[in-house]
XYZ file of C-alpha atoms in Angstrom:
629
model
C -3.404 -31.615 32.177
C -2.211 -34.911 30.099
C -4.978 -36.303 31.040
C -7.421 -33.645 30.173
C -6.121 -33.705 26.143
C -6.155 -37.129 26.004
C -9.716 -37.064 27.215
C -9.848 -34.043 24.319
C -8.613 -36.277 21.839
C -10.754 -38.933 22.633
C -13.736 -36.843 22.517
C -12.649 -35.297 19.362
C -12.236 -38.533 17.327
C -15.276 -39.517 18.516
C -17.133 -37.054 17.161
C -15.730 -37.768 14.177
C -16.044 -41.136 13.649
C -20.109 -40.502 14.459
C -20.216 -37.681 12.239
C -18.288 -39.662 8.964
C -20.266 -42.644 9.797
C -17.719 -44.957 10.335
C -19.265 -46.802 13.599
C -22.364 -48.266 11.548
C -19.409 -49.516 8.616
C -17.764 -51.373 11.720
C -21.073 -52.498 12.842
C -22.816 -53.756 9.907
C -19.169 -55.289 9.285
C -18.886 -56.971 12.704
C -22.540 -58.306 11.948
C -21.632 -59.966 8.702
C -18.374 -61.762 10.368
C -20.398 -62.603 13.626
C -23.274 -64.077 10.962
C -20.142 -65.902 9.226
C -18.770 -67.352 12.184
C -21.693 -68.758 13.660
C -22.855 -71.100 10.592
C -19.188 -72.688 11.432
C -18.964 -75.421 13.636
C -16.969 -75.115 16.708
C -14.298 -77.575 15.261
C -14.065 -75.305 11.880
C -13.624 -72.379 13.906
C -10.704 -73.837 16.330
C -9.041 -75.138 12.842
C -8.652 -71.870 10.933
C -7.512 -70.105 14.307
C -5.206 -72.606 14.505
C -3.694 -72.681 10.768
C -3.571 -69.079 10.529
C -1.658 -67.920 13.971
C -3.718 -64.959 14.460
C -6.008 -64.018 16.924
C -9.623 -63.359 16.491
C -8.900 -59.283 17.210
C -5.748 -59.454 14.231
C -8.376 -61.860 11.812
C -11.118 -58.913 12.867
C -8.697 -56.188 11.391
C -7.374 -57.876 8.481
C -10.671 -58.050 7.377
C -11.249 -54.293 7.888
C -8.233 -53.028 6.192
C -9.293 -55.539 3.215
C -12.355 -54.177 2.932
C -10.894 -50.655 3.117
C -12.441 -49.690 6.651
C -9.823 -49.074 8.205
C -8.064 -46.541 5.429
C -11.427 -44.928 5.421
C -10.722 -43.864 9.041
C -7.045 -42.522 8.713
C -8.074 -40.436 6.178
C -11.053 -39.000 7.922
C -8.613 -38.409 10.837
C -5.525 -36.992 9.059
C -8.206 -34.701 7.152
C -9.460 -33.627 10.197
C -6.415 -33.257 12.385
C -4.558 -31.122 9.486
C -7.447 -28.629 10.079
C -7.140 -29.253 13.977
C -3.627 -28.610 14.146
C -3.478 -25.790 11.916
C -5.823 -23.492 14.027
C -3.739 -24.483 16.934
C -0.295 -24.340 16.090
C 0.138 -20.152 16.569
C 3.703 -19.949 15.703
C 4.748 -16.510 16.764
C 7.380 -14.564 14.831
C 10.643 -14.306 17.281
C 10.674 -10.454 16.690
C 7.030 -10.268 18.221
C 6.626 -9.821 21.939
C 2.941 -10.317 22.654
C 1.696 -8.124 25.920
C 0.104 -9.751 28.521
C -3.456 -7.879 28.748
C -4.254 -6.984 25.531
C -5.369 -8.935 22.475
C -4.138 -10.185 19.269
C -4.804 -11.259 15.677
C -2.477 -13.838 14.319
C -2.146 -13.572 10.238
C -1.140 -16.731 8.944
C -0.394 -16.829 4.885
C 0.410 -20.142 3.580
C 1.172 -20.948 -0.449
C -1.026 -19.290 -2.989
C -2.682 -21.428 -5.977
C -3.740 -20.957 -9.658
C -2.223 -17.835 -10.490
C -2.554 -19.443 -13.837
C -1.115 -16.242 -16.315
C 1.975 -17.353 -14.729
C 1.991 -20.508 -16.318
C 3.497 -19.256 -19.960
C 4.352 -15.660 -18.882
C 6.611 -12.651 -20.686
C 7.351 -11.313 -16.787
C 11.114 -12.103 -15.956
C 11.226 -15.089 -14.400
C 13.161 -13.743 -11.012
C 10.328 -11.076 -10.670
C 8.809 -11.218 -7.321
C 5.157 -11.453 -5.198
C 4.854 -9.127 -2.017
C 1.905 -8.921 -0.401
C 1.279 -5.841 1.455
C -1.188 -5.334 4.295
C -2.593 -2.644 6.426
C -5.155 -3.008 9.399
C -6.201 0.306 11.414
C -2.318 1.326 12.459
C -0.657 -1.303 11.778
C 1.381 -2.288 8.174
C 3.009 -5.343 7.004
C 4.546 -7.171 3.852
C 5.373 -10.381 3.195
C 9.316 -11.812 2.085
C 9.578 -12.001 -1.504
C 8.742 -15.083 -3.067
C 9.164 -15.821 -7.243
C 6.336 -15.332 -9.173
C 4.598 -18.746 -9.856
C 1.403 -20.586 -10.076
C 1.883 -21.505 -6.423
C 3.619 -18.906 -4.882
C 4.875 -20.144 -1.785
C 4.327 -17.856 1.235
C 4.620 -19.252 4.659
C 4.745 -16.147 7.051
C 2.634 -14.938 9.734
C 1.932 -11.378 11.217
C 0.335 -9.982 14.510
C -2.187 -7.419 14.380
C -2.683 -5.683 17.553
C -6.627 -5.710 18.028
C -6.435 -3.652 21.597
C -8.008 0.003 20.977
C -6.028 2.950 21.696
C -8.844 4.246 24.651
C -8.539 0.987 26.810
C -6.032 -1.165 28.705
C -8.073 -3.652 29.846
C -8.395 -7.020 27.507
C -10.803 -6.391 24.903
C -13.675 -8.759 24.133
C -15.615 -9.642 21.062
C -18.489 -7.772 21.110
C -16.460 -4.368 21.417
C -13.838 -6.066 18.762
C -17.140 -6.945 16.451
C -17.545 -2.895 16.153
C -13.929 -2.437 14.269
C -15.145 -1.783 10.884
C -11.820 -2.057 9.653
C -10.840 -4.039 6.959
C -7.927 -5.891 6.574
C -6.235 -4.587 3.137
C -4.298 -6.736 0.892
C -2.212 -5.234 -1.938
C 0.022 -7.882 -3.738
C 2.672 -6.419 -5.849
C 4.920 -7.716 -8.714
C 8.335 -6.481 -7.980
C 10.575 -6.762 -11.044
C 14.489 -7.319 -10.642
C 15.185 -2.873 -11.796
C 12.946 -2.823 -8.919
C 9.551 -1.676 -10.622
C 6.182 -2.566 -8.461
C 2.938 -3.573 -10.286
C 0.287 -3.620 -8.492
C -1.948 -7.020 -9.649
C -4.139 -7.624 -7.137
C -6.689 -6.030 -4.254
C -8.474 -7.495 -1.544
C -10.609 -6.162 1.596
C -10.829 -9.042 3.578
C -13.537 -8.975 6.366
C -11.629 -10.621 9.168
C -14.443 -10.062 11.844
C -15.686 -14.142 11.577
C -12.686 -14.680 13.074
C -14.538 -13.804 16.590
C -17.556 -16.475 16.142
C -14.922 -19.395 15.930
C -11.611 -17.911 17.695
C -9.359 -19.591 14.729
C -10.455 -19.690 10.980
C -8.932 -21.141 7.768
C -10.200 -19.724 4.417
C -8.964 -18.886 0.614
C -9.428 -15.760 -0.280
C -10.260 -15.294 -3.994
C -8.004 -12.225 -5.405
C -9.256 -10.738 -8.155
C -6.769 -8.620 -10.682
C -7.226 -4.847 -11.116
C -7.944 -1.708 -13.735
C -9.666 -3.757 -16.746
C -8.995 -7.235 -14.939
C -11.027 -6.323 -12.246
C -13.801 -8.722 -12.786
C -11.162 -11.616 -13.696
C -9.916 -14.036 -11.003
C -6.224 -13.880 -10.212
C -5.564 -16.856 -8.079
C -5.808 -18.418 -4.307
C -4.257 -17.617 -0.716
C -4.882 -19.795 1.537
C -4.912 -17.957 4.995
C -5.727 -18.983 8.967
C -6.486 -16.578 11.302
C -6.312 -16.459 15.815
C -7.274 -14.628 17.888
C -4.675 -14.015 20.860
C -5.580 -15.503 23.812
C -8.301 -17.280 22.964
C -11.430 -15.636 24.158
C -13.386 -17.539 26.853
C -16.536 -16.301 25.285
C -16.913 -15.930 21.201
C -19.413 -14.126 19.246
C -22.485 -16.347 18.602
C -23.402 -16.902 14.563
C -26.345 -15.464 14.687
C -25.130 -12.340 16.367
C -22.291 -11.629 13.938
C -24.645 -12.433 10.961
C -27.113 -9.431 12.031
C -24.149 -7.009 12.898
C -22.964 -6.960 9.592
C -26.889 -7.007 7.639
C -27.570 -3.913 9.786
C -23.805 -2.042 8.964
C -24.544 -3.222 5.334
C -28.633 -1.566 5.319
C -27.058 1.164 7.232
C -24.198 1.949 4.805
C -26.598 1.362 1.671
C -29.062 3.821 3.175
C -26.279 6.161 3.559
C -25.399 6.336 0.302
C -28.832 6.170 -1.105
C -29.648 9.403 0.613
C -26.552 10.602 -0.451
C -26.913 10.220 -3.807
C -30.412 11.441 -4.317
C -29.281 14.990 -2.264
C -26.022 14.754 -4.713
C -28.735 15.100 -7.838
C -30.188 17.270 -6.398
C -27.727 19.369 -5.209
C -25.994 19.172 -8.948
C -29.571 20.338 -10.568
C -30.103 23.342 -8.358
C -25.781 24.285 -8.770
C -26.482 24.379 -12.855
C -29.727 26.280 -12.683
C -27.707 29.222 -10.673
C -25.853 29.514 -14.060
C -25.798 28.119 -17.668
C -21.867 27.741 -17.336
C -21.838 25.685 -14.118
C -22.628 22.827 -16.089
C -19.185 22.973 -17.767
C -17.514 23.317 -14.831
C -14.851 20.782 -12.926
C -17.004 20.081 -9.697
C -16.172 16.374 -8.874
C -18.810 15.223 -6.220
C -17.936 11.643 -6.136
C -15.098 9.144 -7.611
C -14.794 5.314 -8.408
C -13.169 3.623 -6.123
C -10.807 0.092 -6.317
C -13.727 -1.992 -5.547
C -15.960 -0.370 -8.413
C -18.802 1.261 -6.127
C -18.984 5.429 -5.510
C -18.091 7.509 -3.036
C -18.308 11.402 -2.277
C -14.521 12.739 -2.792
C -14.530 13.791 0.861
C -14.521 9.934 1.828
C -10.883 9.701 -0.036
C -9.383 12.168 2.709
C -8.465 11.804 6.620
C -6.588 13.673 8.741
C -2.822 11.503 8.328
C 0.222 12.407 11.100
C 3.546 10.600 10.262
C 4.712 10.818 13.452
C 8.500 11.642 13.655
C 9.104 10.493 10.186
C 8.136 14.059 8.740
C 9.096 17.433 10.600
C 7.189 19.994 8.769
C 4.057 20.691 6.301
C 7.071 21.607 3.745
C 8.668 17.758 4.203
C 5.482 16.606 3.921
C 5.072 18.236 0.198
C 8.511 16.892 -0.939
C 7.980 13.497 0.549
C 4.520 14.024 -1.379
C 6.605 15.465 -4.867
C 9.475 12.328 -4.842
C 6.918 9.847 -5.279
C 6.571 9.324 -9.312
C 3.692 10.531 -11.455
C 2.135 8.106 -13.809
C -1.052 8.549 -14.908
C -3.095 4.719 -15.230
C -2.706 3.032 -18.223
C -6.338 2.486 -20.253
C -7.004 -0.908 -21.902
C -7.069 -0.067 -25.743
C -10.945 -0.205 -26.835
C -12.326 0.229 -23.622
C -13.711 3.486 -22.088
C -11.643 5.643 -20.129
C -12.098 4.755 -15.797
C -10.838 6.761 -13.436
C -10.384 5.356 -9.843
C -8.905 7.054 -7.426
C -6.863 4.841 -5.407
C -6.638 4.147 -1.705
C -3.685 5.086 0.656
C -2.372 2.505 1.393
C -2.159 1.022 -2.656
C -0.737 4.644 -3.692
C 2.307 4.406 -1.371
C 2.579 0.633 -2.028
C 2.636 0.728 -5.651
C 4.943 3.843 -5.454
C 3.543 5.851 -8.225
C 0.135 7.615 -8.859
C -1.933 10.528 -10.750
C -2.464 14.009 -9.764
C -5.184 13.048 -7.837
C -3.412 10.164 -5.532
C -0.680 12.806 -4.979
C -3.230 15.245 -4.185
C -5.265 13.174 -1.482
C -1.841 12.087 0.112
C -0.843 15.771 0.058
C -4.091 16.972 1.649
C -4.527 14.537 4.027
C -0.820 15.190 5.453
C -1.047 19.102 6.001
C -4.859 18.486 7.918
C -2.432 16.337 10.205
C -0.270 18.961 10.474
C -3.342 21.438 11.744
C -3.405 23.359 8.014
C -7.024 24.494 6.884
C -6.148 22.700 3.931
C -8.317 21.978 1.024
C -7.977 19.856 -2.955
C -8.616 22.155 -5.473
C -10.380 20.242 -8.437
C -9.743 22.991 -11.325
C -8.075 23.241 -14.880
C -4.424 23.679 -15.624
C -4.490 25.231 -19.634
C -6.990 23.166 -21.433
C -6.832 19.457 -19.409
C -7.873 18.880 -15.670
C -5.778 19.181 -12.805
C -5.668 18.491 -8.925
C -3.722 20.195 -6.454
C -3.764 21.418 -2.818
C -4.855 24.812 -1.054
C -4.359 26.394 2.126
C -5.738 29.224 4.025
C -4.225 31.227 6.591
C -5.765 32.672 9.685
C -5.630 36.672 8.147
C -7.166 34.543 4.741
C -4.062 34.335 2.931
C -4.563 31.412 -0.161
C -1.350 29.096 -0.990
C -1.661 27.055 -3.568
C 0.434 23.446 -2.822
C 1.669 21.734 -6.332
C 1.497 18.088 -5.221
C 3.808 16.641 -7.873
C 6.363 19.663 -8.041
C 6.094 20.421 -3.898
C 6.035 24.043 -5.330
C 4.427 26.942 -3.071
C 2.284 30.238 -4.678
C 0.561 32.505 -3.038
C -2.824 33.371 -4.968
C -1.270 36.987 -5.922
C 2.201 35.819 -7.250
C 2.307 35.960 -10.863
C 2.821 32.779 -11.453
C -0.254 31.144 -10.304
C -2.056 32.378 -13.861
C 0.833 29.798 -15.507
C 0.049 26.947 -13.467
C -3.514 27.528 -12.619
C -6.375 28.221 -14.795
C -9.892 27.724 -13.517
C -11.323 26.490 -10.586
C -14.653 24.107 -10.075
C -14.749 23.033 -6.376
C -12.544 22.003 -3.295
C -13.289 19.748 -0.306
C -11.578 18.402 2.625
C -12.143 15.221 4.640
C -16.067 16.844 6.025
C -16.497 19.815 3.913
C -17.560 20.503 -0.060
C -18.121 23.343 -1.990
C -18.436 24.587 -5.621
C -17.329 27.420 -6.838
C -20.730 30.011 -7.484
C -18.911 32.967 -8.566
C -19.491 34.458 -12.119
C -15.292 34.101 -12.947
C -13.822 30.499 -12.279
C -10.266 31.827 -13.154
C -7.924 31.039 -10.147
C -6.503 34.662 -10.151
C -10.124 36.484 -9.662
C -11.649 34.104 -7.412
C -12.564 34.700 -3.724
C -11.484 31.865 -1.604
C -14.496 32.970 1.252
C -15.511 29.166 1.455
C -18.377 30.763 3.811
C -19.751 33.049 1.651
C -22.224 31.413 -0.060
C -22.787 34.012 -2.319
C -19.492 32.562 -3.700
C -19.142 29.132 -2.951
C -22.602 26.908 -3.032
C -21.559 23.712 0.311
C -22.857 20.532 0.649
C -24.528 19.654 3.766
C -21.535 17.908 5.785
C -24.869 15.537 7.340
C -25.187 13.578 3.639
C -20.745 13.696 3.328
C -20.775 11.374 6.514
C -21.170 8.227 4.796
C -17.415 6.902 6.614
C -14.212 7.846 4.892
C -10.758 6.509 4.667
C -8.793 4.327 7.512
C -5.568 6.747 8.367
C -2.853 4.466 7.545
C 0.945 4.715 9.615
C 4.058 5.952 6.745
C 6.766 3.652 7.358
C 10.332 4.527 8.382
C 12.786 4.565 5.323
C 15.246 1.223 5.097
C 17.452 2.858 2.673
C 21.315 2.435 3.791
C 22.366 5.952 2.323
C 26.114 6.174 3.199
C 26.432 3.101 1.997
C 24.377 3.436 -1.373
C 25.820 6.651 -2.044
C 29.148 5.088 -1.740
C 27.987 2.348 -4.331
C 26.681 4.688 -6.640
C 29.497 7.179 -7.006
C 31.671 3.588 -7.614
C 29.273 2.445 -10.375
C 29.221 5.999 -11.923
C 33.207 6.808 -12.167
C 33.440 3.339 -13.923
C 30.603 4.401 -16.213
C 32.365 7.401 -16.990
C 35.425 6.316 -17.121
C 34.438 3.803 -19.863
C 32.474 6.249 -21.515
C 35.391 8.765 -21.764
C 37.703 5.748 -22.793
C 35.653 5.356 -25.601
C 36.394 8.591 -26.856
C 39.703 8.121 -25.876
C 40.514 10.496 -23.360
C 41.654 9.322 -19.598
C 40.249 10.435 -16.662
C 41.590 11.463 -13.180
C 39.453 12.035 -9.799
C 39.830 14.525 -7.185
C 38.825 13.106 -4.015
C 39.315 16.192 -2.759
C 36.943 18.550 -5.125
C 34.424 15.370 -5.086
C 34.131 16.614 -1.286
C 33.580 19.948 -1.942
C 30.740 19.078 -3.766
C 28.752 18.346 -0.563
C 27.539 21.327 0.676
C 26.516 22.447 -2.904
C 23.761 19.204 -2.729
C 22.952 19.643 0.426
C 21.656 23.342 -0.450
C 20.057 22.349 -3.323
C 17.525 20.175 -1.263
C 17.283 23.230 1.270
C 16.195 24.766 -1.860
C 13.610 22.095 -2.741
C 12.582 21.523 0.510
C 11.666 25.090 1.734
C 13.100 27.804 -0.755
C 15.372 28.497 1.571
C 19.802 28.067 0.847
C 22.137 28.930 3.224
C 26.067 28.750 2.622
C 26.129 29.859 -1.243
C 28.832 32.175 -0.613
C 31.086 29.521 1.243
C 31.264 27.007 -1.013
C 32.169 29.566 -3.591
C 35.053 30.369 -1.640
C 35.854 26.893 -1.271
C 35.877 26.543 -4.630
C 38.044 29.114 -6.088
C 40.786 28.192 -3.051
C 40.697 24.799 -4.515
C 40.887 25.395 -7.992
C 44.712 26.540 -9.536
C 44.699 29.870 -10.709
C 44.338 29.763 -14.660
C 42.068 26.756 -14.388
C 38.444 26.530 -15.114
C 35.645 25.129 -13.186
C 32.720 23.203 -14.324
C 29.908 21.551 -12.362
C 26.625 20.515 -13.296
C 23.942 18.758 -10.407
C 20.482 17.142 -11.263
C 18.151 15.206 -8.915
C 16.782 11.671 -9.365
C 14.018 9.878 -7.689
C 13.884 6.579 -5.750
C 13.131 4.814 -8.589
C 16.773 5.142 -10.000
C 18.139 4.093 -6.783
C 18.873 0.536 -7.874
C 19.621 2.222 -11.619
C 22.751 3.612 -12.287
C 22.817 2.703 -16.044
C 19.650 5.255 -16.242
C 21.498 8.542 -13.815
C 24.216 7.684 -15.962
C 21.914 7.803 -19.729
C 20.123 10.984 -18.250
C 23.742 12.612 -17.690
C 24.589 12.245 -21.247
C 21.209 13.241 -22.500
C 21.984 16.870 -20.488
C 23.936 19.175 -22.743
C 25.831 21.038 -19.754
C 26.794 17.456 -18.694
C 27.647 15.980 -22.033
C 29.978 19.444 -22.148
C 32.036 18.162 -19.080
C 32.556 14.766 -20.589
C 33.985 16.097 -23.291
C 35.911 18.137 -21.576
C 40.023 18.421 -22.954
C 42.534 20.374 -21.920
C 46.173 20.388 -19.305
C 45.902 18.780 -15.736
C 42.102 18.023 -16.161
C 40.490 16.640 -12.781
C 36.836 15.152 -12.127
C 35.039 15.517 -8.986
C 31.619 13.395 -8.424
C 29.353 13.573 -5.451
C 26.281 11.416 -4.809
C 24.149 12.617 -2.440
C 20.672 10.895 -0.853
C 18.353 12.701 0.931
C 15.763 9.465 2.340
C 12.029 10.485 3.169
C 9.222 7.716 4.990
C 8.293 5.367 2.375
C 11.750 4.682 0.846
C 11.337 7.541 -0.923
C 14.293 9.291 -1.670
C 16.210 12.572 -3.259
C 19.274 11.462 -4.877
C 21.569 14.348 -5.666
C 24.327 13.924 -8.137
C 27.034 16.425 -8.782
C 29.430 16.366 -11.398
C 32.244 18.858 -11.464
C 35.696 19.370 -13.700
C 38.730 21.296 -13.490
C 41.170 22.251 -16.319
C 43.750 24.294 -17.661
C 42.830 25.302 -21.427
C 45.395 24.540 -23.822
């Protein structure tokens, strides 16, 4: 085996060396000192050996390194063996067991370069880069490393490349048909704990399988109205794991993706002329249908156009999500923002993918929406976005229909339930223009586009005009995997009640009162959060009547009983300044810290409900109990 590398070696610097040119240097050198040497006599020759004490071979390479030969060739070499030993070295992480049988994709992300806004920047200068990425299945992020114009990652990741349908080691030419890209989502995490997204990247990792190890930069490019601007460098290397004993040929790998490419362009060629057409024949039906909400297609991150039905996909979260009704509070917790517009620029709306919603951690209607939708189809729901009108501005939200054709209306940002009769609906729902699922598309044809009067019949279509599902399958979304929450919530609870009795003890002090804790009402507080969740989660309580009880048994008689709970999101997780600022703002609350009287007591509870995502209900309950003097 020793001998075989150093036979490797040997071959490989020889290659070199021919290739860099450095044989004809040493040749047309050796012909000049040989030319030299002979115009010498004998005698002359014997003399200078002689005063020097060096050999001909040392006097031959002196005279190379002079002439800057023989630097020449260690640089050639070092140049070339860095490359060498970088698509060799496969350092595996120690929390990675590879399987023998199936094969692998090793990630490896070095130090990033000229991410030159960072070279005078207003960002807090502990804010950190994580990169995020998902492939197929599989999701990964990168340590946090300080924002700077060379970040410096050094991690690798290992994608499993094995399909789900075989157990026997996959090759390249079934690998070269994963049309998968890898996705890269680098974030700017601030020290409140506030994620920016800043830059997006599909990488096409498929050239991986003409070479079987790669080293490239990737060119990120910054997002919204930086778009089109570059954002800096990441140098990456990629393996595949084993090595395959036969790779993809050039040629072949160049064709496979010009045919996908003419294939996918012809796709949506045909589906854009059937989508004009289809629009032209929907306003002719009716002069009002051309004011109508019917969304056939959306902007995606990359800037091209796809139908709305490509944003959806069937998406199971395993064991991380019991029920359709955790899925829509999961769905609710997550933050709305709407996306910021660049002043003096025209108003773009992209709807985002997956995998950037959840990473960035907040999103529109429509992002909640999508995520909402996609959930209850993995859950087995005939489920449906509704693209309608809530008062005068747009809105997006979720339907279902039962099997006896009962319509419930999901409010992705609330996790509120209606059924289409319940009086309500008229409050949060206006007009309707179209819905469509992950295959299916259809615009509202009926005369009334109010929510309340319309016929959900999606096969009638005397009421609702379809798009052939034929020109819809263009490809769609890559189901990503919901990660398992992280969140510690004893222990964070236990942190936040601390910060928040100090908070309110100082705030108290400062109108110079004192203030005394029950440990024992703070407890009773539990079940009271714990309910209210129920409540949120499915409209359903349970043990109202018992924590009454436990109340008034608790409480002296003569004494009076305050308690006031609100909800917070994730996002105030690492906040306590802010729960604390929105207790104040609440007049109920501000009441109880103002609160006077004989043998006052406070009670506080925090409670944390965590969801997939590190996404998170945080409960607080704050309670007071007093004699009135």
């Amino acid at each position: 085996v020793l001998f075989r590398s150093v036979e490797s070696l040997k071959s490989l610097i020889h290659s070199h060396l021919q290739a860099t040119n450095v044989y004809s240097q040493v040749r047309d050198f050796m012909k000049d000192v040989l030319s030299h040497e002979v115009e010498k006599a004998p005698e002359s020759r014997a003399l200078d050996r002689a005063t020097s004490g060096t050999s001909p071979e040392e006097e031959t390479i002196r005279s190379l390194r002079e002439k800057g030969v023989i630097d020449e060739i260690i640089k050639s070499l070092n140049a070339n063996l860095d490359v060498s030993t970088a698509s060799r070295a496969v350092n595996i992480p120690k929390d990675v067991q590879l399987s023998s049988g199936r094969r692998y994709m090793h990630f490896k992300l070095f130090k990033g370069k000229a991410f030159v806004e960072y070279i005078t920047t207003t960002a807090p200068t502990n804010s950190n880069f994580v990169l995020h990425i998902h492939f197929d299945q599989q999701r990964f992020q990168s340590k946090p490393v300080p924002c700077a114009v060379e970040p410096t990652f050094d991690e690798s990741f290992i994608f499993d490349l094995q399909p789900s349908s075989t157990n026997s080691m996959v090759e390249t030419p079934t690998l070269l048909k994963n049309r998968s890209p890898l996705h890269l989502c680098l974030v700017k995490v601030d020290p409140d704990g506030t994620s920016t997204v800043v830059a997006l990247h599909s990488l096409e990792w498929r050239k991986v399988l003409v070479r079987g190890s790669l080293s490239f930069t990737i060119e990120l490019s910054g997002v919204g109205a930086k778009s089109k601007l570059p954002l800096g460098l990441l140098s990456v290397h990629l393996d595949l794991l084993p090595k395959p004993e036969l790779l993809l040929a050039e040629r072949d790998f160049t064709e496979k993706l010009a045919v996908e490419k003419r294939d996918e362009t012809e796709k949506t060629r045909v589906f854009f002329e059937y989508a004009n057409e289809w629009w032209r024949d929907y306003k002719q039906i009716r002069a009002s249908h051309e004011r109508r909400v019917v969304k056939i297609y959306a902007e995606t991150e990359d800037r091209s156009y796809k139908p709305v039905c490509w944003f959806l996909c069937p998406l199971r979260a395993g064991r991380l999500l019991d029920s359709p009704f955790h899925a829509a509070r999961f769905v609710s917790l997550i933050p709305f923002e709407r996306e910021h517009e660049t002043p003096g620029t025209t108003k773009v709306e992209v709807w985002h993918s997956m995998h950037t919603f959840l990473t960035k951690g907040t999103g529109d209607c429509e992002e909640h929406a999508l995520l909402l939708c996609s959930l209850l189809l993995g859950f087995g729901l005939d489920a449906y976005v509704c693209i309608g009108a809530s008062g005068d501005d747009a809105h997006v939200w979720v339907m279902t229909r039962t099997l006896r054709g009962t319509v419930i209306f999901w409010e992705s940002l609330t996790g509120q339930r209606l059924a289409q009769d319940d009086p309500r609906v008229s409050k949060y729902y206006k007009r309707i223009g179209c819905v469509f699922n992950h295959f299916q598309f259809f615009a509202n044809n009926q005369p009334d586009d109010t929510v309340i009067y319309t016929q959900f019949d999606l096969e009638n279509e005397a009421n609702w005009k379809p798009m052939a599902e034929e020109f819809l399958d263009i490809g769609g979304t890559v189901p990503l995997p919901l990660t398992p929450s992280t969140i510690a919530c004893h222990s964070e609870e236990e942190h936040l009640e601390t910060i928040l009795k100090q908070q309110i003890n100082g705030h108290r002090s400062s109108m110079d009162y004192s203030t005394t804790w029950d440990e024992d009402l703070s407890y009773l507080l539990t079940p009271a959060l714990s309910n209210y969740e129920l409540d949120r989660l499915g409209g359903i309580t349970f043990g109202n009547e018992e924590f009454q009880q436990s109340v008034k048994r608790s409480v002296p008689s003569g004494h009076t009983f305050k308690g006031f709970p609100i909800q917070f999101s994730h996002a105030y997780l690492r906040q306590p300044a802010r729960i604390m600022t929105a207790l104040c703002k609440s007049e109920v609350c501000a009441d109880i810290l103002r609160t006077r009287g004989d043998h006052v007591r406070f009670g506080l509870r925090v409670k944390i409900f965590a969801y997939p995502e590190d996404v998170c209900a945080i409960w607080v309950m704050l309670a007071v109990r007093y004699r009135s003097v």
